[in-house]
Amino acid sequence: MADRVHPRDSPPISAESQSASPQDSSVVPQALRPPPSEKPVPPPGTYVIKIPKDQVYRVPPAENARRYDQYTHRKHRRSRCCCCCCWLIGILFILIVLLGIAAGIFYLVFRPEAPKYTIEDIAVRGINVTSPSSDVTISPEFNVTVKADNPNDKIGIYYLKDSSAEVFYNDARLCNGAIPAFHQPSNNVTVFGMVLKGNGIELRSEDRKSLVESQTKRKVPLTVRIRAPVKIKVGSVKTWKITVKVDCDVTVNELTAQAKIVSKRCDYKVDLW
């Protein structure tokens, strides 16, 4: 409980002390002077309330109890969130390091190399464009021979179904088809053919005019696009389905069955997902 301290009563003052002048204060008897105090004495008319220190620091006032609870709970939540974030960052960092180590070991063991694709031959039928005023529609057929080279020692490639192959002149698609499904073992070169057909293809007037001029110059630029789903076999393990994208720019001297390739260049990309 708090102790209440009342003001200290002053000792009675005699008539002689009242009549004494300030200059005679030095002659005031010792018995009439108040005894010295070790602690400061509060001024007259006041009192001091003593409260235990544990109540001052640990027990908030009733009107601030809710605010105190909210502050302490918020502090705990922040500390938990910080701990969770630190753990998550640490786990992600460890996973990245492990994946990098695994990729490095894989490269050192298998030495993977990208396969190479080239267009070996093109035979064209069904295109008879000799003047810009020829028929509006054409139905071409392309026999395209492709060479696939797998230079890897320990990696095989499975070419799956649902592939696509197309031939374009500028932005006009002339024909489409698919490549055969097959397995290509390691250190293997496979040559396969595709029969690509188009039906009722309409060419714009500027494309028809450009095609006639290209045949006259005996340089007809074509683009062959191949999209093939494959699975890679590493040792005895097969990967998920990967899409191989091959874009080949081919220039032929004419659009006939005896067409000869003047120039060719193929680019290769892979979609892992």
mmCIF file of C-alpha atoms in Angstrom:
data_model
loop_
_atom_site.group_PDB
_atom_site.id
_atom_site.type_symbol
_atom_site.label_atom_id
_atom_site.label_comp_id
_atom_site.label_asym_id
_atom_site.label_seq_id
_atom_site.Cartn_x
_atom_site.Cartn_y
_atom_site.Cartn_z
ATOM 1 C CA MET A 1 0.000 0.000 0.000
ATOM 2 C CA ALA A 2 1.048 3.570 -0.571
ATOM 3 C CA ASP A 3 2.197 5.495 2.460
ATOM 4 C CA ARG A 4 0.896 8.987 2.906
ATOM 5 C CA VAL A 5 3.287 11.449 4.539
ATOM 6 C CA HIS A 6 1.757 14.514 6.174
ATOM 7 C CA PRO A 7 3.574 17.836 6.380
ATOM 8 C CA ARG A 8 5.934 18.107 9.321
ATOM 9 C CA ASP A 9 4.565 20.388 12.044
ATOM 10 C CA SER A 10 6.728 23.371 12.823
ATOM 11 C CA PRO A 11 7.845 23.779 16.500
ATOM 12 C CA PRO A 12 6.231 26.578 18.533
ATOM 13 C CA ILE A 13 8.045 29.876 18.407
ATOM 14 C CA SER A 14 8.454 31.834 21.660
ATOM 15 C CA ALA A 15 7.951 35.559 22.126
ATOM 16 C CA GLU A 16 11.669 36.139 22.504
ATOM 17 C CA SER A 17 12.449 34.568 19.216
ATOM 18 C CA GLN A 18 9.713 36.602 17.541
ATOM 19 C CA SER A 19 11.114 39.836 18.925
ATOM 20 C CA ALA A 20 14.665 38.983 17.840
ATOM 21 C CA SER A 21 15.885 40.697 14.738
ATOM 22 C CA PRO A 22 17.303 38.840 11.745
ATOM 23 C CA GLN A 23 20.755 39.941 12.786
ATOM 24 C CA ASP A 24 20.320 38.003 16.047
ATOM 25 C CA SER A 25 19.543 34.710 14.330
ATOM 26 C CA SER A 26 22.942 33.469 15.256
ATOM 27 C CA VAL A 27 22.047 33.625 18.906
ATOM 28 C CA VAL A 28 18.968 31.396 18.551
ATOM 29 C CA PRO A 29 19.291 28.550 21.013
ATOM 30 C CA GLN A 30 20.261 25.176 19.564
ATOM 31 C CA ALA A 31 17.195 23.530 21.078
ATOM 32 C CA LEU A 32 14.854 25.749 19.035
ATOM 33 C CA ARG A 33 16.423 24.832 15.665
ATOM 34 C CA PRO A 34 14.866 21.949 13.723
ATOM 35 C CA PRO A 35 17.044 18.864 13.610
ATOM 36 C CA PRO A 36 18.804 18.257 10.234
ATOM 37 C CA SER A 37 17.122 15.694 7.912
ATOM 38 C CA GLU A 38 18.934 13.224 5.647
ATOM 39 C CA LYS A 39 16.094 13.331 3.055
ATOM 40 C CA PRO A 40 14.664 16.497 1.526
ATOM 41 C CA VAL A 41 11.587 17.721 3.362
ATOM 42 C CA PRO A 42 8.618 18.673 1.147
ATOM 43 C CA PRO A 43 7.310 22.196 1.438
ATOM 44 C CA PRO A 44 4.555 22.790 3.962
ATOM 45 C CA GLY A 45 1.046 21.951 2.764
ATOM 46 C CA THR A 46 2.143 19.064 0.424
ATOM 47 C CA TYR A 47 2.409 15.298 0.729
ATOM 48 C CA VAL A 48 4.248 12.477 -1.081
ATOM 49 C CA ILE A 49 2.769 9.181 -2.285
ATOM 50 C CA LYS A 50 5.174 6.229 -2.481
ATOM 51 C CA ILE A 51 4.373 3.557 -5.125
ATOM 52 C CA PRO A 52 6.315 0.287 -5.484
ATOM 53 C CA LYS A 53 8.622 0.222 -8.503
ATOM 54 C CA ASP A 54 7.219 -3.030 -9.915
ATOM 55 C CA GLN A 55 3.760 -1.481 -10.198
ATOM 56 C CA VAL A 56 5.124 1.537 -12.009
ATOM 57 C CA TYR A 57 6.881 -0.452 -14.773
ATOM 58 C CA ARG A 58 4.743 -3.588 -15.181
ATOM 59 C CA VAL A 59 1.134 -2.631 -14.578
ATOM 60 C CA PRO A 60 -0.275 -0.174 -17.156
ATOM 61 C CA PRO A 61 -3.244 2.021 -16.292
ATOM 62 C CA ALA A 62 -6.663 0.549 -16.945
ATOM 63 C CA GLU A 63 -7.406 2.948 -19.807
ATOM 64 C CA ASN A 64 -4.131 1.944 -21.565
ATOM 65 C CA ALA A 65 -4.380 -1.820 -21.017
ATOM 66 C CA ARG A 66 -5.854 -2.510 -24.467
ATOM 67 C CA ARG A 67 -3.231 -0.372 -26.202
ATOM 68 C CA TYR A 68 -0.499 -2.153 -24.262
ATOM 69 C CA ASP A 69 -1.819 -5.578 -25.332
ATOM 70 C CA GLN A 70 -2.021 -4.510 -28.997
ATOM 71 C CA TYR A 71 1.562 -3.231 -28.910
ATOM 72 C CA THR A 72 2.974 -6.406 -27.375
ATOM 73 C CA HIS A 73 1.054 -8.672 -29.798
ATOM 74 C CA ARG A 74 2.181 -6.605 -32.785
ATOM 75 C CA LYS A 75 5.786 -6.894 -31.669
ATOM 76 C CA HIS A 76 5.500 -10.690 -31.429
ATOM 77 C CA ARG A 77 3.944 -10.893 -34.904
ATOM 78 C CA ARG A 78 6.734 -8.807 -36.416
ATOM 79 C CA SER A 79 9.396 -10.990 -34.874
ATOM 80 C CA ARG A 80 7.703 -14.146 -36.180
ATOM 81 C CA CYS A 81 7.396 -12.707 -39.705
ATOM 82 C CA CYS A 82 11.067 -11.711 -39.691
ATOM 83 C CA CYS A 83 12.078 -15.211 -38.622
ATOM 84 C CA CYS A 84 9.920 -16.824 -41.345
ATOM 85 C CA CYS A 85 11.371 -14.524 -44.022
ATOM 86 C CA CYS A 86 14.922 -15.292 -42.921
ATOM 87 C CA TRP A 87 14.269 -19.033 -43.013
ATOM 88 C CA LEU A 88 12.632 -18.800 -46.459
ATOM 89 C CA ILE A 89 15.508 -16.778 -47.919
ATOM 90 C CA GLY A 90 18.009 -19.213 -46.465
ATOM 91 C CA ILE A 91 16.196 -22.248 -47.909
ATOM 92 C CA LEU A 92 15.939 -20.626 -51.363
ATOM 93 C CA PHE A 93 19.619 -19.766 -51.311
ATOM 94 C CA ILE A 94 20.537 -23.339 -50.395
ATOM 95 C CA LEU A 95 18.315 -24.721 -53.201
ATOM 96 C CA ILE A 96 19.903 -22.393 -55.764
ATOM 97 C CA VAL A 97 23.372 -23.448 -54.678
ATOM 98 C CA LEU A 98 22.442 -27.146 -54.872
ATOM 99 C CA LEU A 99 20.907 -26.707 -58.346
ATOM 100 C CA GLY A 100 24.027 -24.934 -59.544
ATOM 101 C CA ILE A 101 26.218 -27.737 -58.220
ATOM 102 C CA ALA A 102 23.995 -30.367 -59.853
ATOM 103 C CA ALA A 103 24.076 -28.513 -63.191
ATOM 104 C CA GLY A 104 27.855 -28.264 -63.031
ATOM 105 C CA ILE A 105 28.224 -31.983 -62.309
ATOM 106 C CA PHE A 106 25.811 -32.827 -65.145
ATOM 107 C CA TYR A 107 27.785 -30.727 -67.608
ATOM 108 C CA LEU A 108 31.117 -32.205 -66.566
ATOM 109 C CA VAL A 109 29.833 -35.782 -66.807
ATOM 110 C CA PHE A 110 27.726 -35.677 -70.001
ATOM 111 C CA ARG A 111 29.141 -32.672 -71.910
ATOM 112 C CA PRO A 112 25.821 -31.908 -73.679
ATOM 113 C CA GLU A 113 25.875 -30.375 -77.172
ATOM 114 C CA ALA A 114 23.005 -28.920 -79.169
ATOM 115 C CA PRO A 115 21.793 -31.044 -82.106
ATOM 116 C CA LYS A 116 22.257 -29.643 -85.615
ATOM 117 C CA TYR A 117 19.640 -29.468 -88.363
ATOM 118 C CA THR A 118 20.050 -28.735 -92.081
ATOM 119 C CA ILE A 119 17.822 -28.872 -95.164
ATOM 120 C CA GLU A 120 19.326 -31.366 -97.634
ATOM 121 C CA ASP A 121 16.845 -31.230 -100.518
ATOM 122 C CA ILE A 122 13.575 -29.601 -101.618
ATOM 123 C CA ALA A 123 11.331 -30.733 -104.473
ATOM 124 C CA VAL A 124 8.351 -28.533 -105.401
ATOM 125 C CA ARG A 125 5.196 -29.404 -107.317
ATOM 126 C CA GLY A 126 1.924 -27.608 -107.965
ATOM 127 C CA ILE A 127 3.265 -24.064 -108.322
ATOM 128 C CA ASN A 128 3.022 -22.656 -111.807
ATOM 129 C CA VAL A 129 3.398 -18.930 -111.424
ATOM 130 C CA THR A 130 4.803 -17.541 -114.650
ATOM 131 C CA SER A 131 3.159 -14.092 -114.582
ATOM 132 C CA PRO A 132 1.436 -11.851 -112.040
ATOM 133 C CA SER A 133 -1.896 -12.517 -113.807
ATOM 134 C CA SER A 134 -1.867 -16.285 -113.168
ATOM 135 C CA ASP A 135 -4.526 -18.165 -111.189
ATOM 136 C CA VAL A 136 -5.479 -16.641 -107.855
ATOM 137 C CA THR A 137 -5.031 -19.860 -105.826
ATOM 138 C CA ILE A 138 -2.358 -22.553 -105.833
ATOM 139 C CA SER A 139 -2.074 -26.027 -104.258
ATOM 140 C CA PRO A 140 1.654 -26.685 -103.798
ATOM 141 C CA GLU A 141 3.388 -29.831 -102.541
ATOM 142 C CA PHE A 142 6.887 -29.771 -101.037
ATOM 143 C CA ASN A 143 9.089 -32.817 -100.458
ATOM 144 C CA VAL A 144 11.643 -31.626 -97.876
ATOM 145 C CA THR A 145 14.618 -33.709 -96.730
ATOM 146 C CA VAL A 146 16.078 -32.817 -93.319
ATOM 147 C CA LYS A 147 19.301 -34.024 -91.688
ATOM 148 C CA ALA A 148 19.378 -34.187 -87.876
ATOM 149 C CA ASP A 149 22.782 -34.622 -86.242
ATOM 150 C CA ASN A 150 23.028 -35.687 -82.564
ATOM 151 C CA PRO A 151 26.718 -35.273 -81.555
ATOM 152 C CA ASN A 152 26.280 -36.283 -77.893
ATOM 153 C CA ASP A 153 27.965 -39.399 -76.534
ATOM 154 C CA LYS A 154 25.490 -40.247 -73.752
ATOM 155 C CA ILE A 155 22.302 -38.441 -74.736
ATOM 156 C CA GLY A 156 19.522 -39.767 -77.002
ATOM 157 C CA ILE A 157 16.541 -37.904 -78.473
ATOM 158 C CA TYR A 158 12.965 -39.194 -78.872
ATOM 159 C CA TYR A 159 10.961 -37.268 -81.494
ATOM 160 C CA LEU A 160 7.286 -37.547 -80.569
ATOM 161 C CA LYS A 161 3.998 -37.132 -82.399
ATOM 162 C CA ASP A 162 2.030 -33.876 -82.793
ATOM 163 C CA SER A 163 4.861 -32.096 -84.584
ATOM 164 C CA SER A 164 4.392 -29.464 -87.285
ATOM 165 C CA ALA A 165 6.334 -28.308 -90.350
ATOM 166 C CA GLU A 166 5.522 -25.349 -92.599
ATOM 167 C CA VAL A 167 6.984 -23.595 -95.645
ATOM 168 C CA PHE A 168 6.590 -19.825 -96.072
ATOM 169 C CA TYR A 169 7.279 -17.385 -98.863
ATOM 170 C CA ASN A 170 7.559 -13.976 -97.192
ATOM 171 C CA ASP A 171 4.581 -14.096 -94.772
ATOM 172 C CA ALA A 172 2.428 -16.370 -96.943
ATOM 173 C CA ARG A 173 2.205 -19.998 -95.819
ATOM 174 C CA LEU A 174 2.457 -22.290 -98.832
ATOM 175 C CA CYS A 175 2.057 -25.728 -97.194
ATOM 176 C CA ASN A 176 2.197 -27.610 -93.913
ATOM 177 C CA GLY A 177 2.620 -31.129 -92.528
ATOM 178 C CA ALA A 178 4.507 -33.058 -89.836
ATOM 179 C CA ILE A 179 7.797 -34.860 -89.273
ATOM 180 C CA PRO A 180 7.858 -38.613 -88.512
ATOM 181 C CA ALA A 181 8.210 -39.839 -84.917
ATOM 182 C CA PHE A 182 11.478 -41.688 -84.321
ATOM 183 C CA HIS A 183 14.264 -42.302 -81.808
ATOM 184 C CA GLN A 184 17.706 -40.904 -82.464
ATOM 185 C CA PRO A 185 20.457 -42.555 -80.398
ATOM 186 C CA SER A 186 23.672 -40.876 -79.312
ATOM 187 C CA ASN A 187 26.336 -40.048 -81.927
ATOM 188 C CA ASN A 188 23.838 -40.501 -84.737
ATOM 189 C CA VAL A 189 22.928 -38.685 -87.953
ATOM 190 C CA THR A 190 19.355 -39.250 -89.159
ATOM 191 C CA VAL A 191 17.992 -38.090 -92.506
ATOM 192 C CA PHE A 192 14.198 -38.003 -92.809
ATOM 193 C CA GLY A 193 11.738 -36.690 -95.358
ATOM 194 C CA MET A 194 8.540 -34.677 -95.021
ATOM 195 C CA VAL A 195 5.674 -34.298 -97.463
ATOM 196 C CA LEU A 196 4.080 -30.886 -96.955
ATOM 197 C CA LYS A 197 0.913 -29.944 -98.828
ATOM 198 C CA GLY A 198 -1.154 -26.823 -99.327
ATOM 199 C CA ASN A 199 -4.675 -26.515 -100.757
ATOM 200 C CA GLY A 200 -6.242 -23.396 -102.213
ATOM 201 C CA ILE A 201 -3.496 -21.018 -101.109
ATOM 202 C CA GLU A 202 -4.253 -17.420 -102.050
ATOM 203 C CA LEU A 203 -1.317 -15.154 -102.734
ATOM 204 C CA ARG A 204 -1.532 -11.391 -102.600
ATOM 205 C CA SER A 205 -0.762 -9.522 -105.781
ATOM 206 C CA GLU A 206 2.542 -8.165 -104.388
ATOM 207 C CA ASP A 207 3.620 -11.661 -103.272
ATOM 208 C CA ARG A 208 2.761 -13.102 -106.673
ATOM 209 C CA LYS A 209 4.711 -10.371 -108.428
ATOM 210 C CA SER A 210 7.708 -10.856 -106.117
ATOM 211 C CA LEU A 211 7.579 -14.643 -106.664
ATOM 212 C CA VAL A 212 7.694 -14.224 -110.434
ATOM 213 C CA GLU A 213 10.659 -11.856 -110.152
ATOM 214 C CA SER A 214 12.487 -14.275 -107.823
ATOM 215 C CA GLN A 215 12.063 -17.165 -110.276
ATOM 216 C CA THR A 216 13.346 -14.973 -113.050
ATOM 217 C CA LYS A 217 16.474 -14.253 -110.989
ATOM 218 C CA ARG A 218 16.638 -17.966 -110.044
ATOM 219 C CA LYS A 219 16.761 -17.089 -106.356
ATOM 220 C CA VAL A 220 13.526 -17.935 -104.542
ATOM 221 C CA PRO A 221 13.789 -17.387 -100.746
ATOM 222 C CA LEU A 222 11.772 -19.793 -98.599
ATOM 223 C CA THR A 223 11.452 -20.353 -94.844
ATOM 224 C CA VAL A 224 10.991 -23.823 -93.347
ATOM 225 C CA ARG A 225 9.673 -23.893 -89.774
ATOM 226 C CA ILE A 226 9.665 -27.087 -87.712
ATOM 227 C CA ARG A 227 8.150 -27.502 -84.240
ATOM 228 C CA ALA A 228 8.786 -30.934 -82.731
ATOM 229 C CA PRO A 229 8.044 -32.223 -79.203
ATOM 230 C CA VAL A 230 10.937 -34.359 -77.973
ATOM 231 C CA LYS A 231 12.136 -36.156 -74.867
ATOM 232 C CA ILE A 232 15.813 -36.286 -73.971
ATOM 233 C CA LYS A 233 17.201 -39.579 -72.657
ATOM 234 C CA VAL A 234 20.207 -39.221 -70.351
ATOM 235 C CA GLY A 235 21.479 -42.644 -69.395
ATOM 236 C CA SER A 236 18.318 -44.488 -68.396
ATOM 237 C CA VAL A 237 16.340 -41.356 -67.430
ATOM 238 C CA LYS A 238 13.947 -39.493 -69.758
ATOM 239 C CA THR A 239 13.093 -35.840 -69.340
ATOM 240 C CA TRP A 240 9.697 -34.242 -69.649
ATOM 241 C CA LYS A 241 8.378 -33.106 -73.046
ATOM 242 C CA ILE A 242 10.490 -30.368 -74.642
ATOM 243 C CA THR A 243 9.660 -28.422 -77.810
ATOM 244 C CA VAL A 244 12.395 -28.070 -80.426
ATOM 245 C CA LYS A 245 12.065 -25.066 -82.754
ATOM 246 C CA VAL A 246 13.990 -25.098 -86.039
ATOM 247 C CA ASP A 247 13.815 -22.151 -88.468
ATOM 248 C CA CYS A 248 15.655 -22.582 -91.789
ATOM 249 C CA ASP A 249 16.119 -19.928 -94.457
ATOM 250 C CA VAL A 250 16.523 -21.702 -97.798
ATOM 251 C CA THR A 251 17.000 -20.220 -101.254
ATOM 252 C CA VAL A 252 16.263 -22.398 -104.322
ATOM 253 C CA ASN A 253 16.815 -21.666 -107.985
ATOM 254 C CA GLU A 254 13.280 -22.623 -109.081
ATOM 255 C CA LEU A 255 9.993 -24.002 -107.781
ATOM 256 C CA THR A 256 10.052 -27.370 -109.571
ATOM 257 C CA ALA A 257 10.813 -30.994 -108.769
ATOM 258 C CA GLN A 258 14.401 -30.404 -109.938
ATOM 259 C CA ALA A 259 14.968 -27.437 -107.627
ATOM 260 C CA LYS A 260 18.494 -26.924 -106.356
ATOM 261 C CA ILE A 261 19.385 -25.306 -103.045
ATOM 262 C CA VAL A 262 21.431 -22.137 -103.551
ATOM 263 C CA SER A 263 21.915 -21.220 -99.863
ATOM 264 C CA LYS A 264 20.668 -22.402 -96.489
ATOM 265 C CA ARG A 265 20.944 -21.494 -92.824
ATOM 266 C CA CYS A 266 19.150 -23.031 -89.827
ATOM 267 C CA ASP A 267 18.611 -21.696 -86.316
ATOM 268 C CA TYR A 268 17.758 -23.917 -83.374
ATOM 269 C CA LYS A 269 15.913 -23.077 -80.106
ATOM 270 C CA VAL A 270 14.325 -25.064 -77.280
ATOM 271 C CA ASP A 271 11.284 -24.424 -75.080
ATOM 272 C CA LEU A 272 11.825 -26.298 -71.832
ATOM 273 C CA TRP A 273 8.225 -25.898 -70.578
#
